[in-house]
Short mmCIF file of N, CA, C and O in Angstrom, two decimals:
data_model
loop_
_atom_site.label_atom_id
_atom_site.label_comp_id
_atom_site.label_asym_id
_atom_site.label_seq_id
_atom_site.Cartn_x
_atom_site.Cartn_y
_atom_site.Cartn_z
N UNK A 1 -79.05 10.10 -28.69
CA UNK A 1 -80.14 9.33 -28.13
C UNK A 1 -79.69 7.93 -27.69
O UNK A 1 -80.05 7.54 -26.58
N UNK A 2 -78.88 7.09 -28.53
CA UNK A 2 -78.56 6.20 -27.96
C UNK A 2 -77.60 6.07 -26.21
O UNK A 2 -77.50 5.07 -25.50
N UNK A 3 -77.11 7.33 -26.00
CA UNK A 3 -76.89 7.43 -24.90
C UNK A 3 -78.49 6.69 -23.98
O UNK A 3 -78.74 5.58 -23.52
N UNK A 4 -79.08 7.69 -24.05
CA UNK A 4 -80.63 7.79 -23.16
C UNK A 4 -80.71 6.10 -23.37
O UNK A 4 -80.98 5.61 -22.28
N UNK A 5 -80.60 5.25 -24.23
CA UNK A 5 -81.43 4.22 -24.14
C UNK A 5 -80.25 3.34 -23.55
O UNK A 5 -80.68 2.39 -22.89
N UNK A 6 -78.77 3.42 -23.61
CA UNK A 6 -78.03 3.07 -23.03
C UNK A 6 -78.54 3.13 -21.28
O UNK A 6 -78.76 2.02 -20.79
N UNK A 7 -78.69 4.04 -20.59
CA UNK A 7 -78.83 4.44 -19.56
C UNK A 7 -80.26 3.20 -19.23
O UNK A 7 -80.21 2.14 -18.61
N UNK A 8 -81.29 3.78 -19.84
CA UNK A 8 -82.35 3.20 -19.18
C UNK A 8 -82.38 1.38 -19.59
O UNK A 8 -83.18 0.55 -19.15
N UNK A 9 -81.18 1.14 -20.60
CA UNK A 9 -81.33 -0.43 -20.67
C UNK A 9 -80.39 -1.47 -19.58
O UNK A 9 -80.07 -2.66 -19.61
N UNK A 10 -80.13 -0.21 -18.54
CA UNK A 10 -79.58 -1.07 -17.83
C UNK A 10 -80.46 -1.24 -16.31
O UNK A 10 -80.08 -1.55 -15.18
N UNK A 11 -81.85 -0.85 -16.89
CA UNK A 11 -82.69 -1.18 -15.73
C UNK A 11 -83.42 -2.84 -15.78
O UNK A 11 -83.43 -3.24 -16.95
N UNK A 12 -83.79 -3.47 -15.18
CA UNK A 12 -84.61 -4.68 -15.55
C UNK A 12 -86.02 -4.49 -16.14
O UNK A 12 -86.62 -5.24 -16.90
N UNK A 13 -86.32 -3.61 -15.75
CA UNK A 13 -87.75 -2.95 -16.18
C UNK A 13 -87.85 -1.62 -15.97
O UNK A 13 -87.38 -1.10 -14.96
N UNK A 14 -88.67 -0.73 -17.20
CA UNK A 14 -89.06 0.29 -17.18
C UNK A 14 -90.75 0.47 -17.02
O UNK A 14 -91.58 -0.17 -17.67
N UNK A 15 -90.96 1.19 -16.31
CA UNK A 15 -92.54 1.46 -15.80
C UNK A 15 -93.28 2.87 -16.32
O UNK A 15 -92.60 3.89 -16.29
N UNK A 16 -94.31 2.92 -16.67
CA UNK A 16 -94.56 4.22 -16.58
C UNK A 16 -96.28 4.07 -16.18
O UNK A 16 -96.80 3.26 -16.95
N UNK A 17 -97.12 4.56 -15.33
CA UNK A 17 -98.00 4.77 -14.67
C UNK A 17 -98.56 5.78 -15.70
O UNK A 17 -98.12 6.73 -16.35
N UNK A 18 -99.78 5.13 -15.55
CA UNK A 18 -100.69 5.97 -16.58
C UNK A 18 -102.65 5.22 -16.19
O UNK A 18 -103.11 4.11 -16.47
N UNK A 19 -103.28 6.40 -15.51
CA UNK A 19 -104.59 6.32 -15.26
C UNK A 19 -105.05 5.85 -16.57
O UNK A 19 -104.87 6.64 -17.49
N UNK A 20 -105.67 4.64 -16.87
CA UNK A 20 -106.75 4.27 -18.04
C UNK A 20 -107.78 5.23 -18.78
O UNK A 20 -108.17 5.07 -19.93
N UNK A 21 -108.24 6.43 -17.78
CA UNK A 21 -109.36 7.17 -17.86
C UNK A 21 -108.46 8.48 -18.54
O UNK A 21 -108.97 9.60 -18.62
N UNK A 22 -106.97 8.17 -19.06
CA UNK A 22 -106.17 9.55 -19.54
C UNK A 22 -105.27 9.01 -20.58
O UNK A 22 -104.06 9.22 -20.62
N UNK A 23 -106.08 8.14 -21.61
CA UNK A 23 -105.06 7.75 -22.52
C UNK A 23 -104.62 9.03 -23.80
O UNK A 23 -103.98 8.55 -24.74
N UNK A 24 -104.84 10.22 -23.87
CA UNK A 24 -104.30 11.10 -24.32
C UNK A 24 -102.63 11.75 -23.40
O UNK A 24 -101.64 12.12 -24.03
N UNK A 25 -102.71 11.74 -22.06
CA UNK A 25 -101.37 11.73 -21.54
C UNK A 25 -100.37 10.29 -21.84
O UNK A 25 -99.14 10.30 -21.72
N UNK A 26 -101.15 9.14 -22.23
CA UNK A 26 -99.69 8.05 -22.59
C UNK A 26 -99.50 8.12 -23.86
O UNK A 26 -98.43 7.80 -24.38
N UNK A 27 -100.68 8.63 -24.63
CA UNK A 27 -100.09 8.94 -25.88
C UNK A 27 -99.12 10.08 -26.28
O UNK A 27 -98.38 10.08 -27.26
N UNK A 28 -99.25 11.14 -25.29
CA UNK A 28 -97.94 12.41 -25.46
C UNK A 28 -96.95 11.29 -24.78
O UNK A 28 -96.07 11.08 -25.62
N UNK A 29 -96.71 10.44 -23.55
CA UNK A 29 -95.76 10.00 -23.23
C UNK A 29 -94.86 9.15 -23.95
O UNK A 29 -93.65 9.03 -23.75
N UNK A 30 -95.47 8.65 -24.69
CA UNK A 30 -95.16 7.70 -26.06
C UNK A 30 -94.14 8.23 -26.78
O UNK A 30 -92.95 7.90 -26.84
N UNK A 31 -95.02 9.48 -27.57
CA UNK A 31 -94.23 9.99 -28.08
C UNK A 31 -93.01 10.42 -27.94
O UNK A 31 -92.12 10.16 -28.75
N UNK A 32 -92.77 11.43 -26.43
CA UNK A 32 -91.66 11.23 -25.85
C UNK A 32 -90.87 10.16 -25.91
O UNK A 32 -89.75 10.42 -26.35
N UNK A 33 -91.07 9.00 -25.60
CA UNK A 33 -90.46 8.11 -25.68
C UNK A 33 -89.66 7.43 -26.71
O UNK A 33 -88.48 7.08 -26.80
N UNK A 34 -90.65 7.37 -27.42
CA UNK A 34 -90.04 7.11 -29.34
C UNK A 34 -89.14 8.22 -29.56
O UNK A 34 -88.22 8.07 -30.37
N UNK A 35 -89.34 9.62 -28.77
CA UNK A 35 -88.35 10.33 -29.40
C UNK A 35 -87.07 10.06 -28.63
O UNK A 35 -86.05 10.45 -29.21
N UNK A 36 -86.91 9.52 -27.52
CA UNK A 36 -85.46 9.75 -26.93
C UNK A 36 -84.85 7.89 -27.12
O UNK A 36 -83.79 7.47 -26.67
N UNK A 37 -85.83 7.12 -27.85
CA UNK A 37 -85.45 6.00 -28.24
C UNK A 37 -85.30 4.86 -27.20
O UNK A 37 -84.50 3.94 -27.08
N UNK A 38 -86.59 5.34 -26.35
CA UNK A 38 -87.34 4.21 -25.71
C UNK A 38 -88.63 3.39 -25.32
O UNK A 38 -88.92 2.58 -24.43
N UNK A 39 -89.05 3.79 -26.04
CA UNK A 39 -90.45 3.35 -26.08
C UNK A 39 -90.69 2.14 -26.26
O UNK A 39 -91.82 1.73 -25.99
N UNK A 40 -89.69 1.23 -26.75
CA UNK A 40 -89.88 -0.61 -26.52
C UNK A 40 -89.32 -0.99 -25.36
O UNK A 40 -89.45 -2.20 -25.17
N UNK A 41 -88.39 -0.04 -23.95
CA UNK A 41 -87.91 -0.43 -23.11
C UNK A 41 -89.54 -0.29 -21.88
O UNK A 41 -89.33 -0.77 -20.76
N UNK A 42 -90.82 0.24 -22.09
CA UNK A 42 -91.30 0.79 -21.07
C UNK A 42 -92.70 0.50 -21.87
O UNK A 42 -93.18 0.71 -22.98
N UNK A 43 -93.26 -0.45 -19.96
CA UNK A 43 -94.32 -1.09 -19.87
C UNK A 43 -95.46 -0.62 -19.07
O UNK A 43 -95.73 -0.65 -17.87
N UNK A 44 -96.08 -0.18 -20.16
CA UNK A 44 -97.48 0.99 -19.10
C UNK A 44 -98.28 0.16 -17.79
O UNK A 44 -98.61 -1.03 -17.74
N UNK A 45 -98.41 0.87 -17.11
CA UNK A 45 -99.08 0.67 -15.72
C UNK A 45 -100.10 1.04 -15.62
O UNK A 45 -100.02 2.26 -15.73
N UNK A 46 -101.42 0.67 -15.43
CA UNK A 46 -102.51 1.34 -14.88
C UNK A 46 -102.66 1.79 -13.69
O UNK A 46 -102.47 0.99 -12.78
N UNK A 47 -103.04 3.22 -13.33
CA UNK A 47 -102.58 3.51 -12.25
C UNK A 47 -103.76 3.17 -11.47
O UNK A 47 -104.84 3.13 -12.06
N UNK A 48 -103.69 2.85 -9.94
CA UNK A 48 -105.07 2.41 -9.23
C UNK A 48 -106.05 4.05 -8.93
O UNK A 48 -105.58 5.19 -8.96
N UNK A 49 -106.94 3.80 -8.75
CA UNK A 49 -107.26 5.25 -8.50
C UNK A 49 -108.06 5.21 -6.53
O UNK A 49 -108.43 4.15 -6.02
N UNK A 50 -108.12 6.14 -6.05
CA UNK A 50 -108.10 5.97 -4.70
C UNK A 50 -109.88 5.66 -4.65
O UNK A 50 -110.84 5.71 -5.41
N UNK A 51 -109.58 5.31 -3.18
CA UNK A 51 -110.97 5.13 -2.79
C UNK A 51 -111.81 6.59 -2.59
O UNK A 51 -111.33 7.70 -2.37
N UNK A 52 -113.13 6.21 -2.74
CA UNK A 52 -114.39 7.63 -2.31
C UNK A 52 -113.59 8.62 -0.91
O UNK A 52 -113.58 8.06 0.19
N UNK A 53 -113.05 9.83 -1.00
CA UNK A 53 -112.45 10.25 0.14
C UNK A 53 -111.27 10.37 0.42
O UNK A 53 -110.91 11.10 1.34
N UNK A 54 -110.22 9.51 -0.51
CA UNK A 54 -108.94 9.22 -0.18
C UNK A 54 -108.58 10.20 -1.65
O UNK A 54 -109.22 10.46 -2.67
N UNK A 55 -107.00 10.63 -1.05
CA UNK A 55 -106.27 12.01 -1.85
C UNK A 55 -105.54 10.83 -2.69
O UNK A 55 -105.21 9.69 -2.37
N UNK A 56 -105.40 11.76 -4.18
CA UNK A 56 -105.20 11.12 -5.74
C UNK A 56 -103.78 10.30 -5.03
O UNK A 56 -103.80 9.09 -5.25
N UNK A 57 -102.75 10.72 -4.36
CA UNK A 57 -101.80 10.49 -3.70
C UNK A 57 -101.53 8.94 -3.43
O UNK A 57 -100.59 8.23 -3.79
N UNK A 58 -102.73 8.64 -2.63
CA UNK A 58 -103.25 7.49 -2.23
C UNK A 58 -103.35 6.11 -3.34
O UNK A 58 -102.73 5.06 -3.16
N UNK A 59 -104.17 6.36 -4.38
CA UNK A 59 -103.71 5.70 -5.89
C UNK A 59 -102.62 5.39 -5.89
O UNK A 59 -102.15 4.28 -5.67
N UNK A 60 -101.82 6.90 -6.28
CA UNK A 60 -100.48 6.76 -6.84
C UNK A 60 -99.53 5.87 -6.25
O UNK A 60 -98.73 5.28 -6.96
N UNK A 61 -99.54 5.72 -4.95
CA UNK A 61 -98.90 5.15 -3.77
C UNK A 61 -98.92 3.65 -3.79
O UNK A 61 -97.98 2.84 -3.76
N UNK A 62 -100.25 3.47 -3.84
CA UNK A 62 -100.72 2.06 -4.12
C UNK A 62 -100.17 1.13 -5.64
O UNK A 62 -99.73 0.05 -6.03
N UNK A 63 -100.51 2.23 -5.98
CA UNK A 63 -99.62 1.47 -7.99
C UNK A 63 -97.76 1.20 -7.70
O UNK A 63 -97.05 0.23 -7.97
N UNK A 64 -97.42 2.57 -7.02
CA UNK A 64 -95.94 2.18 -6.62
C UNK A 64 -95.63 0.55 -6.11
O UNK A 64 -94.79 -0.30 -6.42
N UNK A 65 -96.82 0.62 -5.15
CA UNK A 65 -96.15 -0.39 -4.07
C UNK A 65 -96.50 -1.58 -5.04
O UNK A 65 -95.63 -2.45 -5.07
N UNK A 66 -98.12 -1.89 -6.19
CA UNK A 66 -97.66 -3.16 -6.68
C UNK A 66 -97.05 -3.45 -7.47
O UNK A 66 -96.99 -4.66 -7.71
N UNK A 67 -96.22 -2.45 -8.33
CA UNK A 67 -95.11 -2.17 -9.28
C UNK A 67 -94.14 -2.73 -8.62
O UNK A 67 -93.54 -3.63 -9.20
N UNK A 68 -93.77 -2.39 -7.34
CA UNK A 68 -92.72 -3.21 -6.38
C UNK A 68 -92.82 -4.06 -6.13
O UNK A 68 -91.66 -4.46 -6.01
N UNK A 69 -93.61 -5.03 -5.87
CA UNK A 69 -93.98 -6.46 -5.70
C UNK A 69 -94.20 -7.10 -6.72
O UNK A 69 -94.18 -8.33 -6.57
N UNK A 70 -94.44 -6.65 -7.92
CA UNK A 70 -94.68 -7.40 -9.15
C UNK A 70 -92.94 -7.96 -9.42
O UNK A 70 -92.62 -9.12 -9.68
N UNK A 71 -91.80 -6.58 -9.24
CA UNK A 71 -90.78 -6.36 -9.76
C UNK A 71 -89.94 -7.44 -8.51
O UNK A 71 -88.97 -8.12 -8.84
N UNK A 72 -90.49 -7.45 -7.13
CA UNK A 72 -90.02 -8.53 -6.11
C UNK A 72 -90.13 -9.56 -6.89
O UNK A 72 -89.11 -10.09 -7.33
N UNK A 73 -91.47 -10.07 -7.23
CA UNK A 73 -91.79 -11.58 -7.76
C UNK A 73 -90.82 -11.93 -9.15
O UNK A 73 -90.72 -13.06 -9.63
N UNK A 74 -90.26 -10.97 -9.57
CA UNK A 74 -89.69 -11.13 -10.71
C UNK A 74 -88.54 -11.03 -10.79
O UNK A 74 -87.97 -10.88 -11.87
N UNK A 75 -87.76 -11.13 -9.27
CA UNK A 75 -86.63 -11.01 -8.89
C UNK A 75 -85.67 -9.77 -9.52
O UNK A 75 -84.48 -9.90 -9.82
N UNK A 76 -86.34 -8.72 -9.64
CA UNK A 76 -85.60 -7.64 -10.52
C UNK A 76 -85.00 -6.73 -9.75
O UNK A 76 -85.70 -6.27 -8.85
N UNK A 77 -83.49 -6.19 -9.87
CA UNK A 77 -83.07 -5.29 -8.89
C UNK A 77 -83.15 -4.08 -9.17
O UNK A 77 -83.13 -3.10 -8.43
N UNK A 78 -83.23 -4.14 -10.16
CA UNK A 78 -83.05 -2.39 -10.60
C UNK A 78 -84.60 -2.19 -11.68
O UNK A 78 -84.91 -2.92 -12.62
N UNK A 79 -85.34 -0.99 -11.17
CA UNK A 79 -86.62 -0.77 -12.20
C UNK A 79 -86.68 0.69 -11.92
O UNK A 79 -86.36 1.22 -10.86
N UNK A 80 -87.15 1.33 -13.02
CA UNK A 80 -87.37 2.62 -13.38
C UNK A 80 -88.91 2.99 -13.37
O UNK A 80 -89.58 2.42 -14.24
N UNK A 81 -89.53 3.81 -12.56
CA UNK A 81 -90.80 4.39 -12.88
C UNK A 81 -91.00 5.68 -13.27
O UNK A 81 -90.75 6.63 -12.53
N UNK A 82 -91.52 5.82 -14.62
CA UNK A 82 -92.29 7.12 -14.62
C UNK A 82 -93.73 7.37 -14.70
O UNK A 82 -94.56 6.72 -15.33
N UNK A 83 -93.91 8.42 -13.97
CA UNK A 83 -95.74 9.03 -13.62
C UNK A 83 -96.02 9.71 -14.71
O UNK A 83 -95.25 10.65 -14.91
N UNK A 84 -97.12 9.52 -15.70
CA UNK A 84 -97.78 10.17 -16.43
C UNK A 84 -99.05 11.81 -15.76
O UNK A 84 -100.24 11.65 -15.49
N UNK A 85 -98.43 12.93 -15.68
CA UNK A 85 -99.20 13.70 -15.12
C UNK A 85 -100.44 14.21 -16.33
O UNK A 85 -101.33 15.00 -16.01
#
């Protein structure tokens, strides 16, 4: 395991996207996490959810892009995202 946390500690930030309205999927993700011995490297995201009409896609897309601009403002080169399905 310390491999795995080797790997992901050489990101500036770890992300993981997770809808507010599904905190039973960040809690399985968690767990995962604690098990491969990262779960203090990775900072949950709320994911946006789309407008009346617009495909779940659309959200997801949108959380990317301010995950990227947060990570611009923070001058970070390297960041890791994972999607909570």
């Amino acid at each position: 395991m310390k491999l795995v946390h080797k790997f992901f500690s050489n990101f500036d930030e770890v992300f993981c996207i997770n809808l507010d309205s599904r905190p039973d999927r960040w809690s399985r993700a968690m767990k995962e996490f604690r098990y491969i011995g990262i779960s203090s490297l990775v900072t949950r995201k709320s994911g946006n959810l789309p407008q009346k009409g617009e495909s779940n896609l659309v959200g997801c897309g949108s959380t990317h892009v301010d995950i990227l601009r947060e990570s611009r403002d923070r001058s970070h080169e390297k960041i890791f995202i994972f999607i909570v399905f």
